[in-house]
Amino acid sequence: MKRFLCVGLVFFLLAGVLCGCNSKDTDENKSGTSFDLTAPEKADIDWYDFPAYEKRGLIKDIKKLSEFSKNCEVYEFTYPSDKYMVKGFIAIPAKCVEEETPFGCVVYNRGGNSNMGFLTGEEMAAMCVASNRVVIGSQYRGADGSEGKDEFGGADLKDVTALIDLCEKEFRFVNIENLCMVGISRGGMMSYLAARDDKRVKGIVAISAVTDLAASYNEREDMRDIMHDCIGGSPEELPEEYAKRSAVNFAKELDVPVFIIHSKDDELVSYSQAKTMNELLKETKHGCTMTTHLDNVHGLHPEDAVSIVQWLDQTLSANPVQN
């Protein structure tokens, strides 16, 4: 039977072992405050007080989620991206709040599409605790109550970079100097696209990542209707749309270190995509680190969580894990 391991679940298991989790339910009701896209001048607020950013009109519908770990705070919120309001999640290390010190940041780009693969508070908390960094991610437009339409790597890429804008310009508790993106499957594709267009991205961890969208269309009959809906047609009908979403076509333009993780018998995204991408990246300035697993797992193995944290600390050392 084909195994499917979610990146967040594995991080969650790792974080639980390292730091302990509890299931105490501390959910708060959504504030219901009105949203003003024109934010006032910076107010005199505690910089680490995340709900205060709603009072400034930058985000809305903040909801503190269950206390998954005593070592971080997790919030669901809504933020502007283009003309849409999109749902996002953020996990903030407890030490970041306690020490009043900006922490490094990981942008987590989920896999799936508008109908599957939603982000959860558990996986955000797990990555935050394991990496000791602020972790922020988008549900993407058209998903889970977010406005707009999922374009599978089209205009919805703005949903990712808009989060970086918030971290750079508004969230005082975030240091984006060595910002890294971690993406699984479709999220790996989003990570490559963001790094191509946004120089604030300093590294990529690509897990079971789509790097050749036309190949994925041909390999996955079950995904064709979704791609037709999100992109507007097939690779034959819209070759440019598929080409511009495919990292194999711009790999040599990437100016960041990349860590690829892929299983040799992955049935959802073929190993050949990762192999080709690795070969192309070897010719770039930063090269590429690659881990290959001899199984059919689409996602992360438990031991990979440790490897990713080590790679983050060694390659992007903004805030190394504190033991």
PDB file of C-alpha atoms in Angstrom:
ATOM      1  CA  MET A   1       0.000   0.000   0.000  1.00  0.00           C
ATOM      2  CA  LYS A   2       1.323   3.410  -0.916  1.00  0.00           C
ATOM      3  CA  ARG A   3       2.292   5.477   2.082  1.00  0.00           C
ATOM      4  CA  PHE A   4       1.602   9.188   2.344  1.00  0.00           C
ATOM      5  CA  LEU A   5       3.257  11.158   5.130  1.00  0.00           C
ATOM      6  CA  CYS A   6       2.349  14.805   5.656  1.00  0.00           C
ATOM      7  CA  VAL A   7       5.307  17.082   6.369  1.00  0.00           C
ATOM      8  CA  GLY A   8       3.441  18.674   9.231  1.00  0.00           C
ATOM      9  CA  LEU A   9       2.613  15.356  10.869  1.00  0.00           C
ATOM     10  CA  VAL A  10       6.242  14.315  10.954  1.00  0.00           C
ATOM     11  CA  PHE A  11       7.348  17.659  12.329  1.00  0.00           C
ATOM     12  CA  PHE A  12       4.538  17.346  14.846  1.00  0.00           C
ATOM     13  CA  LEU A  13       5.804  13.982  16.015  1.00  0.00           C
ATOM     14  CA  LEU A  14       9.335  15.301  16.269  1.00  0.00           C
ATOM     15  CA  ALA A  15       8.300  18.396  18.159  1.00  0.00           C
ATOM     16  CA  GLY A  16       6.204  16.326  20.523  1.00  0.00           C
ATOM     17  CA  VAL A  17       9.199  14.180  21.385  1.00  0.00           C
ATOM     18  CA  LEU A  18      11.488  17.169  21.820  1.00  0.00           C
ATOM     19  CA  CYS A  19       9.283  19.561  23.715  1.00  0.00           C
ATOM     20  CA  GLY A  20       6.004  17.948  24.718  1.00  0.00           C
ATOM     21  CA  CYS A  21       2.552  18.940  23.567  1.00  0.00           C
ATOM     22  CA  ASN A  22      -0.783  19.196  25.256  1.00  0.00           C
ATOM     23  CA  SER A  23      -4.312  19.348  23.936  1.00  0.00           C
ATOM     24  CA  LYS A  24      -5.628  22.098  26.169  1.00  0.00           C
ATOM     25  CA  ASP A  25      -8.286  23.943  24.216  1.00  0.00           C
ATOM     26  CA  THR A  26      -7.812  27.721  24.374  1.00  0.00           C
ATOM     27  CA  ASP A  27      -9.668  28.708  21.233  1.00  0.00           C
ATOM     28  CA  GLU A  28     -10.883  32.278  21.129  1.00  0.00           C
ATOM     29  CA  ASN A  29     -13.758  33.601  19.075  1.00  0.00           C
ATOM     30  CA  LYS A  30     -13.012  35.585  15.940  1.00  0.00           C
ATOM     31  CA  SER A  31     -12.965  39.260  16.697  1.00  0.00           C
ATOM     32  CA  GLY A  32     -15.347  40.277  13.938  1.00  0.00           C
ATOM     33  CA  THR A  33     -13.700  43.682  13.660  1.00  0.00           C
ATOM     34  CA  SER A  34     -13.971  45.565  10.396  1.00  0.00           C
ATOM     35  CA  PHE A  35     -10.943  45.590   8.115  1.00  0.00           C
ATOM     36  CA  ASP A  36      -9.280  48.738   6.827  1.00  0.00           C
ATOM     37  CA  LEU A  37      -6.727  48.287   4.058  1.00  0.00           C
ATOM     38  CA  THR A  38      -5.321  51.718   4.867  1.00  0.00           C
ATOM     39  CA  ALA A  39      -3.415  51.046   8.070  1.00  0.00           C
ATOM     40  CA  PRO A  40      -2.804  53.916  10.502  1.00  0.00           C
ATOM     41  CA  GLU A  41       0.644  54.934  11.643  1.00  0.00           C
ATOM     42  CA  LYS A  42       2.423  52.437  13.857  1.00  0.00           C
ATOM     43  CA  ALA A  43       0.793  52.494  17.253  1.00  0.00           C
ATOM     44  CA  ASP A  44       2.495  52.268  20.615  1.00  0.00           C
ATOM     45  CA  ILE A  45       1.955  48.573  21.131  1.00  0.00           C
ATOM     46  CA  ASP A  46       4.017  45.719  22.425  1.00  0.00           C
ATOM     47  CA  TRP A  47       5.774  44.531  19.297  1.00  0.00           C
ATOM     48  CA  TYR A  48       5.283  40.881  20.207  1.00  0.00           C
ATOM     49  CA  ASP A  49       1.538  41.218  20.811  1.00  0.00           C
ATOM     50  CA  PHE A  50       0.218  39.563  17.643  1.00  0.00           C
ATOM     51  CA  PRO A  51      -3.472  40.446  18.170  1.00  0.00           C
ATOM     52  CA  ALA A  52      -2.480  44.115  18.263  1.00  0.00           C
ATOM     53  CA  TYR A  53      -1.784  43.980  14.534  1.00  0.00           C
ATOM     54  CA  GLU A  54      -5.502  43.574  13.985  1.00  0.00           C
ATOM     55  CA  LYS A  55      -6.125  46.814  15.866  1.00  0.00           C
ATOM     56  CA  ARG A  56      -3.838  48.562  13.403  1.00  0.00           C
ATOM     57  CA  GLY A  57      -5.934  47.329  10.478  1.00  0.00           C
ATOM     58  CA  LEU A  58      -3.196  45.173   8.944  1.00  0.00           C
ATOM     59  CA  ILE A  59      -4.918  41.809   9.369  1.00  0.00           C
ATOM     60  CA  LYS A  60      -8.249  40.619  10.715  1.00  0.00           C
ATOM     61  CA  ASP A  61     -10.176  37.691  12.158  1.00  0.00           C
ATOM     62  CA  ILE A  62      -7.324  36.665  14.429  1.00  0.00           C
ATOM     63  CA  LYS A  63      -8.003  33.437  16.268  1.00  0.00           C
ATOM     64  CA  LYS A  64      -5.596  31.956  18.788  1.00  0.00           C
ATOM     65  CA  LEU A  65      -5.564  28.220  18.302  1.00  0.00           C
ATOM     66  CA  SER A  66      -5.247  25.427  20.814  1.00  0.00           C
ATOM     67  CA  GLU A  67      -2.069  25.279  22.841  1.00  0.00           C
ATOM     68  CA  PHE A  68      -0.359  22.567  20.839  1.00  0.00           C
ATOM     69  CA  SER A  69       2.907  23.204  22.640  1.00  0.00           C
ATOM     70  CA  LYS A  70       3.930  25.391  25.551  1.00  0.00           C
ATOM     71  CA  ASN A  71       6.868  26.474  23.418  1.00  0.00           C
ATOM     72  CA  CYS A  72       4.930  28.449  20.808  1.00  0.00           C
ATOM     73  CA  GLU A  73       1.795  30.462  20.099  1.00  0.00           C
ATOM     74  CA  VAL A  74      -0.278  29.676  16.997  1.00  0.00           C
ATOM     75  CA  TYR A  75      -2.759  32.002  15.322  1.00  0.00           C
ATOM     76  CA  GLU A  76      -5.100  31.807  12.360  1.00  0.00           C
ATOM     77  CA  PHE A  77      -5.722  35.157  10.652  1.00  0.00           C
ATOM     78  CA  THR A  78      -6.891  36.808   7.437  1.00  0.00           C
ATOM     79  CA  TYR A  79      -4.679  39.122   5.406  1.00  0.00           C
ATOM     80  CA  PRO A  80      -4.907  41.092   2.149  1.00  0.00           C
ATOM     81  CA  SER A  81      -3.397  39.753  -1.068  1.00  0.00           C
ATOM     82  CA  ASP A  82      -4.152  41.745  -4.191  1.00  0.00           C
ATOM     83  CA  LYS A  83      -7.893  42.474  -3.903  1.00  0.00           C
ATOM     84  CA  TYR A  84      -8.626  39.342  -1.890  1.00  0.00           C
ATOM     85  CA  MET A  85      -8.742  38.389   1.753  1.00  0.00           C
ATOM     86  CA  VAL A  86      -6.802  35.169   2.314  1.00  0.00           C
ATOM     87  CA  LYS A  87      -6.475  32.942   5.358  1.00  0.00           C
ATOM     88  CA  GLY A  88      -3.048  32.412   6.875  1.00  0.00           C
ATOM     89  CA  PHE A  89      -1.429  30.776   9.885  1.00  0.00           C
ATOM     90  CA  ILE A  90       1.509  31.795  12.034  1.00  0.00           C
ATOM     91  CA  ALA A  91       3.405  30.074  14.840  1.00  0.00           C
ATOM     92  CA  ILE A  92       5.626  32.177  17.099  1.00  0.00           C
ATOM     93  CA  PRO A  93       8.265  30.666  19.423  1.00  0.00           C
ATOM     94  CA  ALA A  94       7.609  31.359  23.097  1.00  0.00           C
ATOM     95  CA  LYS A  95      11.195  32.557  23.491  1.00  0.00           C
ATOM     96  CA  CYS A  96      10.625  35.132  20.769  1.00  0.00           C
ATOM     97  CA  VAL A  97       7.848  36.597  22.913  1.00  0.00           C
ATOM     98  CA  GLU A  98       9.661  36.225  26.216  1.00  0.00           C
ATOM     99  CA  GLU A  99      12.986  37.616  25.045  1.00  0.00           C
ATOM    100  CA  GLU A 100      11.446  40.338  22.852  1.00  0.00           C
ATOM    101  CA  THR A 101      13.943  39.450  20.152  1.00  0.00           C
ATOM    102  CA  PRO A 102      13.129  39.099  16.438  1.00  0.00           C
ATOM    103  CA  PHE A 103      13.455  35.483  15.328  1.00  0.00           C
ATOM    104  CA  GLY A 104      14.246  34.017  11.936  1.00  0.00           C
ATOM    105  CA  CYS A 105      11.406  32.945   9.675  1.00  0.00           C
ATOM    106  CA  VAL A 106      10.265  29.935   7.670  1.00  0.00           C
ATOM    107  CA  VAL A 107       7.496  30.345   5.104  1.00  0.00           C
ATOM    108  CA  TYR A 108       5.715  27.018   4.795  1.00  0.00           C
ATOM    109  CA  ASN A 109       4.027  26.453   1.430  1.00  0.00           C
ATOM    110  CA  ARG A 110       1.476  23.682   1.680  1.00  0.00           C
ATOM    111  CA  GLY A 111       0.739  21.086  -0.951  1.00  0.00           C
ATOM    112  CA  GLY A 112      -2.621  20.210  -2.435  1.00  0.00           C
ATOM    113  CA  ASN A 113      -5.069  22.616  -3.997  1.00  0.00           C
ATOM    114  CA  SER A 114      -8.174  24.550  -3.075  1.00  0.00           C
ATOM    115  CA  ASN A 115      -9.998  21.357  -2.120  1.00  0.00           C
ATOM    116  CA  MET A 116      -7.333  19.429  -0.230  1.00  0.00           C
ATOM    117  CA  GLY A 117      -4.164  19.713   1.829  1.00  0.00           C
ATOM    118  CA  PHE A 118      -5.280  22.529   4.125  1.00  0.00           C
ATOM    119  CA  LEU A 119      -2.824  23.944   6.637  1.00  0.00           C
ATOM    120  CA  THR A 120      -3.430  23.102  10.284  1.00  0.00           C
ATOM    121  CA  GLY A 121      -2.330  24.645  13.529  1.00  0.00           C
ATOM    122  CA  GLU A 122      -0.672  21.383  14.556  1.00  0.00           C
ATOM    123  CA  GLU A 123       1.794  21.315  11.688  1.00  0.00           C
ATOM    124  CA  MET A 124       2.612  25.010  12.074  1.00  0.00           C
ATOM    125  CA  ALA A 125       3.335  24.512  15.775  1.00  0.00           C
ATOM    126  CA  ALA A 126       5.450  21.455  15.098  1.00  0.00           C
ATOM    127  CA  MET A 127       7.642  23.217  12.550  1.00  0.00           C
ATOM    128  CA  CYS A 128       7.973  26.231  14.818  1.00  0.00           C
ATOM    129  CA  VAL A 129       9.101  24.167  17.803  1.00  0.00           C
ATOM    130  CA  ALA A 130      11.417  21.940  15.758  1.00  0.00           C
ATOM    131  CA  SER A 131      13.108  24.826  13.917  1.00  0.00           C
ATOM    132  CA  ASN A 132      12.922  27.493  16.646  1.00  0.00           C
ATOM    133  CA  ARG A 133      11.762  29.997  14.054  1.00  0.00           C
ATOM    134  CA  VAL A 134       8.588  31.913  13.315  1.00  0.00           C
ATOM    135  CA  VAL A 135       6.633  29.804  10.819  1.00  0.00           C
ATOM    136  CA  ILE A 136       4.062  31.463   8.587  1.00  0.00           C
ATOM    137  CA  GLY A 137       1.963  30.036   5.770  1.00  0.00           C
ATOM    138  CA  SER A 138      -0.917  30.740   3.419  1.00  0.00           C
ATOM    139  CA  GLN A 139      -4.016  28.657   2.801  1.00  0.00           C
ATOM    140  CA  TYR A 140      -3.951  30.237  -0.707  1.00  0.00           C
ATOM    141  CA  ARG A 141      -6.825  32.096  -2.318  1.00  0.00           C
ATOM    142  CA  GLY A 142      -9.974  30.154  -3.003  1.00  0.00           C
ATOM    143  CA  ALA A 143      -9.357  27.723  -0.131  1.00  0.00           C
ATOM    144  CA  ASP A 144     -10.920  27.285   3.298  1.00  0.00           C
ATOM    145  CA  GLY A 145     -12.918  30.507   3.180  1.00  0.00           C
ATOM    146  CA  SER A 146     -10.284  32.595   1.392  1.00  0.00           C
ATOM    147  CA  GLU A 147     -11.507  34.835  -1.409  1.00  0.00           C
ATOM    148  CA  GLY A 148     -10.439  34.448  -5.032  1.00  0.00           C
ATOM    149  CA  LYS A 149      -9.566  31.427  -7.136  1.00  0.00           C
ATOM    150  CA  ASP A 150      -6.676  29.007  -6.841  1.00  0.00           C
ATOM    151  CA  GLU A 151      -4.484  29.347  -9.935  1.00  0.00           C
ATOM    152  CA  PHE A 152      -1.963  26.663  -8.973  1.00  0.00           C
ATOM    153  CA  GLY A 153       1.115  28.848  -9.197  1.00  0.00           C
ATOM    154  CA  GLY A 154      -0.361  31.792 -11.074  1.00  0.00           C
ATOM    155  CA  ALA A 155      -1.510  35.020  -9.434  1.00  0.00           C
ATOM    156  CA  ASP A 156      -1.910  33.115  -6.164  1.00  0.00           C
ATOM    157  CA  LEU A 157       1.876  33.333  -5.767  1.00  0.00           C
ATOM    158  CA  LYS A 158       1.124  36.811  -4.429  1.00  0.00           C
ATOM    159  CA  ASP A 159      -0.518  35.110  -1.424  1.00  0.00           C
ATOM    160  CA  VAL A 160       2.943  33.863  -0.447  1.00  0.00           C
ATOM    161  CA  THR A 161       4.920  37.047  -1.079  1.00  0.00           C
ATOM    162  CA  ALA A 162       2.276  39.134   0.703  1.00  0.00           C
ATOM    163  CA  LEU A 163       3.165  37.219   3.862  1.00  0.00           C
ATOM    164  CA  ILE A 164       6.812  38.164   3.397  1.00  0.00           C
ATOM    165  CA  ASP A 165       5.712  41.790   3.042  1.00  0.00           C
ATOM    166  CA  LEU A 166       3.948  41.587   6.399  1.00  0.00           C
ATOM    167  CA  CYS A 167       6.975  39.988   8.035  1.00  0.00           C
ATOM    168  CA  GLU A 168       9.370  42.546   6.610  1.00  0.00           C
ATOM    169  CA  LYS A 169       7.350  45.723   7.022  1.00  0.00           C
ATOM    170  CA  GLU A 170       4.976  45.123   9.893  1.00  0.00           C
ATOM    171  CA  PHE A 171       5.668  42.099  12.110  1.00  0.00           C
ATOM    172  CA  ARG A 172       8.367  43.456  14.386  1.00  0.00           C
ATOM    173  CA  PHE A 173       9.064  40.068  15.925  1.00  0.00           C
ATOM    174  CA  VAL A 174      10.290  38.594  12.607  1.00  0.00           C
ATOM    175  CA  ASN A 175      13.794  38.778  11.171  1.00  0.00           C
ATOM    176  CA  ILE A 176      13.679  37.951   7.444  1.00  0.00           C
ATOM    177  CA  GLU A 177      17.426  38.270   6.872  1.00  0.00           C
ATOM    178  CA  ASN A 178      17.770  34.523   6.245  1.00  0.00           C
ATOM    179  CA  LEU A 179      14.191  33.675   5.356  1.00  0.00           C
ATOM    180  CA  CYS A 180      13.706  30.148   4.048  1.00  0.00           C
ATOM    181  CA  MET A 181      10.804  28.457   2.299  1.00  0.00           C
ATOM    182  CA  VAL A 182       9.761  24.895   3.018  1.00  0.00           C
ATOM    183  CA  GLY A 183       7.344  23.497   0.454  1.00  0.00           C
ATOM    184  CA  ILE A 184       5.788  20.107  -0.123  1.00  0.00           C
ATOM    185  CA  SER A 185       4.511  18.908  -3.499  1.00  0.00           C
ATOM    186  CA  ARG A 186       2.651  21.885  -5.045  1.00  0.00           C
ATOM    187  CA  GLY A 187       4.162  23.953  -2.214  1.00  0.00           C
ATOM    188  CA  GLY A 188       7.620  23.116  -3.534  1.00  0.00           C
ATOM    189  CA  MET A 189       6.581  24.576  -6.871  1.00  0.00           C
ATOM    190  CA  MET A 190       5.382  27.725  -5.070  1.00  0.00           C
ATOM    191  CA  SER A 191       8.711  27.955  -3.241  1.00  0.00           C
ATOM    192  CA  TYR A 192      10.731  27.813  -6.447  1.00  0.00           C
ATOM    193  CA  LEU A 193       8.495  30.437  -8.049  1.00  0.00           C
ATOM    194  CA  ALA A 194       8.789  32.753  -5.061  1.00  0.00           C
ATOM    195  CA  ALA A 195      12.579  32.417  -4.928  1.00  0.00           C
ATOM    196  CA  ARG A 196      12.812  33.221  -8.620  1.00  0.00           C
ATOM    197  CA  ASP A 197      10.853  36.451  -8.255  1.00  0.00           C
ATOM    198  CA  ASP A 198      11.614  37.571  -4.700  1.00  0.00           C
ATOM    199  CA  LYS A 199      15.207  38.050  -3.575  1.00  0.00           C
ATOM    200  CA  ARG A 200      14.139  38.081   0.073  1.00  0.00           C
ATOM    201  CA  VAL A 201      13.954  34.290  -0.129  1.00  0.00           C
ATOM    202  CA  LYS A 202      17.357  32.940   0.903  1.00  0.00           C
ATOM    203  CA  GLY A 203      16.842  29.199   0.741  1.00  0.00           C
ATOM    204  CA  ILE A 204      14.439  26.428  -0.305  1.00  0.00           C
ATOM    205  CA  VAL A 205      13.577  23.035   1.142  1.00  0.00           C
ATOM    206  CA  ALA A 206      11.646  21.246  -1.607  1.00  0.00           C
ATOM    207  CA  ILE A 207       9.878  18.054  -0.491  1.00  0.00           C
ATOM    208  CA  SER A 208       8.326  15.825  -3.166  1.00  0.00           C
ATOM    209  CA  ALA A 209       8.158  19.005  -5.217  1.00  0.00           C
ATOM    210  CA  VAL A 210       6.538  19.570  -8.593  1.00  0.00           C
ATOM    211  CA  THR A 211       9.200  21.026 -10.897  1.00  0.00           C
ATOM    212  CA  ASP A 212       7.721  20.131 -14.304  1.00  0.00           C
ATOM    213  CA  LEU A 213       4.003  20.818 -14.336  1.00  0.00           C
ATOM    214  CA  ALA A 214       3.404  19.485 -17.847  1.00  0.00           C
ATOM    215  CA  ALA A 215       4.997  16.193 -16.791  1.00  0.00           C
ATOM    216  CA  SER A 216       2.751  16.086 -13.731  1.00  0.00           C
ATOM    217  CA  TYR A 217      -0.282  16.672 -15.937  1.00  0.00           C
ATOM    218  CA  ASN A 218       0.706  13.731 -18.136  1.00  0.00           C
ATOM    219  CA  GLU A 219       1.540  11.497 -15.164  1.00  0.00           C
ATOM    220  CA  ARG A 220      -1.514  12.255 -13.040  1.00  0.00           C
ATOM    221  CA  GLU A 221      -4.812  11.629 -14.765  1.00  0.00           C
ATOM    222  CA  ASP A 222      -6.588  12.335 -11.477  1.00  0.00           C
ATOM    223  CA  MET A 223      -5.147  15.879 -11.421  1.00  0.00           C
ATOM    224  CA  ARG A 224      -6.084  16.927 -14.935  1.00  0.00           C
ATOM    225  CA  ASP A 225      -9.532  18.300 -14.128  1.00  0.00           C
ATOM    226  CA  ILE A 226      -8.046  20.293 -11.243  1.00  0.00           C
ATOM    227  CA  MET A 227      -5.313  21.739 -13.461  1.00  0.00           C
ATOM    228  CA  HIS A 228      -7.860  22.585 -16.144  1.00  0.00           C
ATOM    229  CA  ASP A 229      -9.913  24.434 -13.555  1.00  0.00           C
ATOM    230  CA  CYS A 230      -6.994  26.242 -11.902  1.00  0.00           C
ATOM    231  CA  ILE A 231      -4.865  27.000 -14.956  1.00  0.00           C
ATOM    232  CA  GLY A 232      -7.482  27.112 -17.691  1.00  0.00           C
ATOM    233  CA  GLY A 233      -6.486  24.245 -19.946  1.00  0.00           C
ATOM    234  CA  SER A 234      -3.976  21.522 -20.759  1.00  0.00           C
ATOM    235  CA  PRO A 235      -0.238  21.899 -21.514  1.00  0.00           C
ATOM    236  CA  GLU A 236      -1.072  21.604 -25.196  1.00  0.00           C
ATOM    237  CA  GLU A 237      -3.608  24.411 -24.964  1.00  0.00           C
ATOM    238  CA  LEU A 238      -1.606  26.672 -22.645  1.00  0.00           C
ATOM    239  CA  PRO A 239       2.074  25.710 -22.957  1.00  0.00           C
ATOM    240  CA  GLU A 240       3.354  29.041 -21.649  1.00  0.00           C
ATOM    241  CA  GLU A 241       1.293  28.794 -18.460  1.00  0.00           C
ATOM    242  CA  TYR A 242       2.690  25.368 -17.654  1.00  0.00           C
ATOM    243  CA  ALA A 243       6.242  26.341 -18.635  1.00  0.00           C
ATOM    244  CA  LYS A 244       6.374  29.411 -16.401  1.00  0.00           C
ATOM    245  CA  ARG A 245       5.244  27.377 -13.392  1.00  0.00           C
ATOM    246  CA  SER A 246       7.941  24.732 -13.944  1.00  0.00           C
ATOM    247  CA  ALA A 247      11.218  25.263 -12.087  1.00  0.00           C
ATOM    248  CA  VAL A 248      13.168  23.103 -14.538  1.00  0.00           C
ATOM    249  CA  ASN A 249      12.807  25.998 -16.970  1.00  0.00           C
ATOM    250  CA  PHE A 250      14.403  28.572 -14.665  1.00  0.00           C
ATOM    251  CA  ALA A 251      16.576  26.469 -12.337  1.00  0.00           C
ATOM    252  CA  LYS A 252      19.776  28.167 -13.434  1.00  0.00           C
ATOM    253  CA  GLU A 253      18.299  31.557 -12.520  1.00  0.00           C
ATOM    254  CA  LEU A 254      17.874  30.576  -8.869  1.00  0.00           C
ATOM    255  CA  ASP A 255      20.424  32.211  -6.607  1.00  0.00           C
ATOM    256  CA  VAL A 256      19.689  30.382  -3.360  1.00  0.00           C
ATOM    257  CA  PRO A 257      20.760  27.095  -1.749  1.00  0.00           C
ATOM    258  CA  VAL A 258      18.266  24.266  -2.220  1.00  0.00           C
ATOM    259  CA  PHE A 259      17.644  21.081  -0.244  1.00  0.00           C
ATOM    260  CA  ILE A 260      15.651  18.484  -2.216  1.00  0.00           C
ATOM    261  CA  ILE A 261      13.938  15.500  -0.581  1.00  0.00           C
ATOM    262  CA  HIS A 262      12.201  12.954  -2.801  1.00  0.00           C
ATOM    263  CA  SER A 263      11.297   9.271  -2.838  1.00  0.00           C
ATOM    264  CA  LYS A 264      12.404   7.171  -5.781  1.00  0.00           C
ATOM    265  CA  ASP A 265       9.028   5.474  -6.222  1.00  0.00           C
ATOM    266  CA  ASP A 266       6.837   8.488  -5.486  1.00  0.00           C
ATOM    267  CA  GLU A 267       3.648   7.914  -7.480  1.00  0.00           C
ATOM    268  CA  LEU A 268       2.264  11.440  -7.099  1.00  0.00           C
ATOM    269  CA  VAL A 269       5.288  13.438  -8.279  1.00  0.00           C
ATOM    270  CA  SER A 270       7.836  11.409 -10.235  1.00  0.00           C
ATOM    271  CA  TYR A 271      11.387  11.105  -8.968  1.00  0.00           C
ATOM    272  CA  SER A 272      12.638  12.111 -12.414  1.00  0.00           C
ATOM    273  CA  GLN A 273      11.459  15.662 -11.713  1.00  0.00           C
ATOM    274  CA  ALA A 274      13.661  15.894  -8.606  1.00  0.00           C
ATOM    275  CA  LYS A 275      16.598  14.228 -10.338  1.00  0.00           C
ATOM    276  CA  THR A 276      16.482  16.645 -13.263  1.00  0.00           C
ATOM    277  CA  MET A 277      16.164  19.622 -10.933  1.00  0.00           C
ATOM    278  CA  ASN A 278      19.124  18.464  -8.855  1.00  0.00           C
ATOM    279  CA  GLU A 279      21.281  18.123 -11.955  1.00  0.00           C
ATOM    280  CA  LEU A 280      20.367  21.612 -13.121  1.00  0.00           C
ATOM    281  CA  LEU A 281      21.004  23.144  -9.705  1.00  0.00           C
ATOM    282  CA  LYS A 282      24.445  21.572  -9.469  1.00  0.00           C
ATOM    283  CA  GLU A 283      25.507  24.020 -12.175  1.00  0.00           C
ATOM    284  CA  THR A 284      24.450  27.053 -10.105  1.00  0.00           C
ATOM    285  CA  LYS A 285      26.510  29.014  -7.589  1.00  0.00           C
ATOM    286  CA  HIS A 286      24.977  27.414  -4.513  1.00  0.00           C
ATOM    287  CA  GLY A 287      24.579  23.900  -5.859  1.00  0.00           C
ATOM    288  CA  CYS A 288      22.069  21.554  -4.261  1.00  0.00           C
ATOM    289  CA  THR A 289      21.747  19.083  -1.397  1.00  0.00           C
ATOM    290  CA  MET A 290      19.565  16.079  -2.147  1.00  0.00           C
ATOM    291  CA  THR A 291      18.197  13.197  -0.090  1.00  0.00           C
ATOM    292  CA  THR A 292      16.700  10.228  -1.947  1.00  0.00           C
ATOM    293  CA  HIS A 293      14.527   7.612  -0.251  1.00  0.00           C
ATOM    294  CA  LEU A 294      14.064   4.143  -1.745  1.00  0.00           C
ATOM    295  CA  ASP A 295      10.308   3.938  -1.213  1.00  0.00           C
ATOM    296  CA  ASN A 296       7.067   5.508  -2.447  1.00  0.00           C
ATOM    297  CA  VAL A 297       6.437   8.062   0.285  1.00  0.00           C
ATOM    298  CA  HIS A 298       5.070  11.372  -0.965  1.00  0.00           C
ATOM    299  CA  GLY A 299       6.097  13.706   1.817  1.00  0.00           C
ATOM    300  CA  LEU A 300       8.513  13.654   4.684  1.00  0.00           C
ATOM    301  CA  HIS A 301      10.204  10.838   6.565  1.00  0.00           C
ATOM    302  CA  PRO A 302      10.755  11.233  10.333  1.00  0.00           C
ATOM    303  CA  GLU A 303      14.527  11.447   9.958  1.00  0.00           C
ATOM    304  CA  ASP A 304      14.159  14.221   7.368  1.00  0.00           C
ATOM    305  CA  ALA A 305      12.781  16.615   9.967  1.00  0.00           C
ATOM    306  CA  VAL A 306      16.096  16.482  11.815  1.00  0.00           C
ATOM    307  CA  SER A 307      18.032  16.892   8.553  1.00  0.00           C
ATOM    308  CA  ILE A 308      16.004  19.942   7.586  1.00  0.00           C
ATOM    309  CA  VAL A 309      16.586  21.674  10.911  1.00  0.00           C
ATOM    310  CA  GLN A 310      20.315  20.953  10.638  1.00  0.00           C
ATOM    311  CA  TRP A 311      20.358  22.279   7.079  1.00  0.00           C
ATOM    312  CA  LEU A 312      18.555  25.440   8.167  1.00  0.00           C
ATOM    313  CA  ASP A 313      21.012  26.023  10.999  1.00  0.00           C
ATOM    314  CA  GLN A 314      24.086  25.375   8.903  1.00  0.00           C
ATOM    315  CA  THR A 315      22.998  27.079   5.702  1.00  0.00           C
ATOM    316  CA  LEU A 316      20.768  29.848   7.010  1.00  0.00           C
ATOM    317  CA  SER A 317      22.001  30.653  10.492  1.00  0.00           C
ATOM    318  CA  ALA A 318      19.794  33.604  11.476  1.00  0.00           C
ATOM    319  CA  ASN A 319      18.530  31.859  14.615  1.00  0.00           C
ATOM    320  CA  PRO A 320      20.061  28.459  15.323  1.00  0.00           C
ATOM    321  CA  VAL A 321      18.146  26.004  17.455  1.00  0.00           C
ATOM    322  CA  GLN A 322      18.706  26.729  21.116  1.00  0.00           C
ATOM    323  CA  ASN A 323      19.381  23.590  23.131  1.00  0.00           C
TER     324      ASN A 323
END
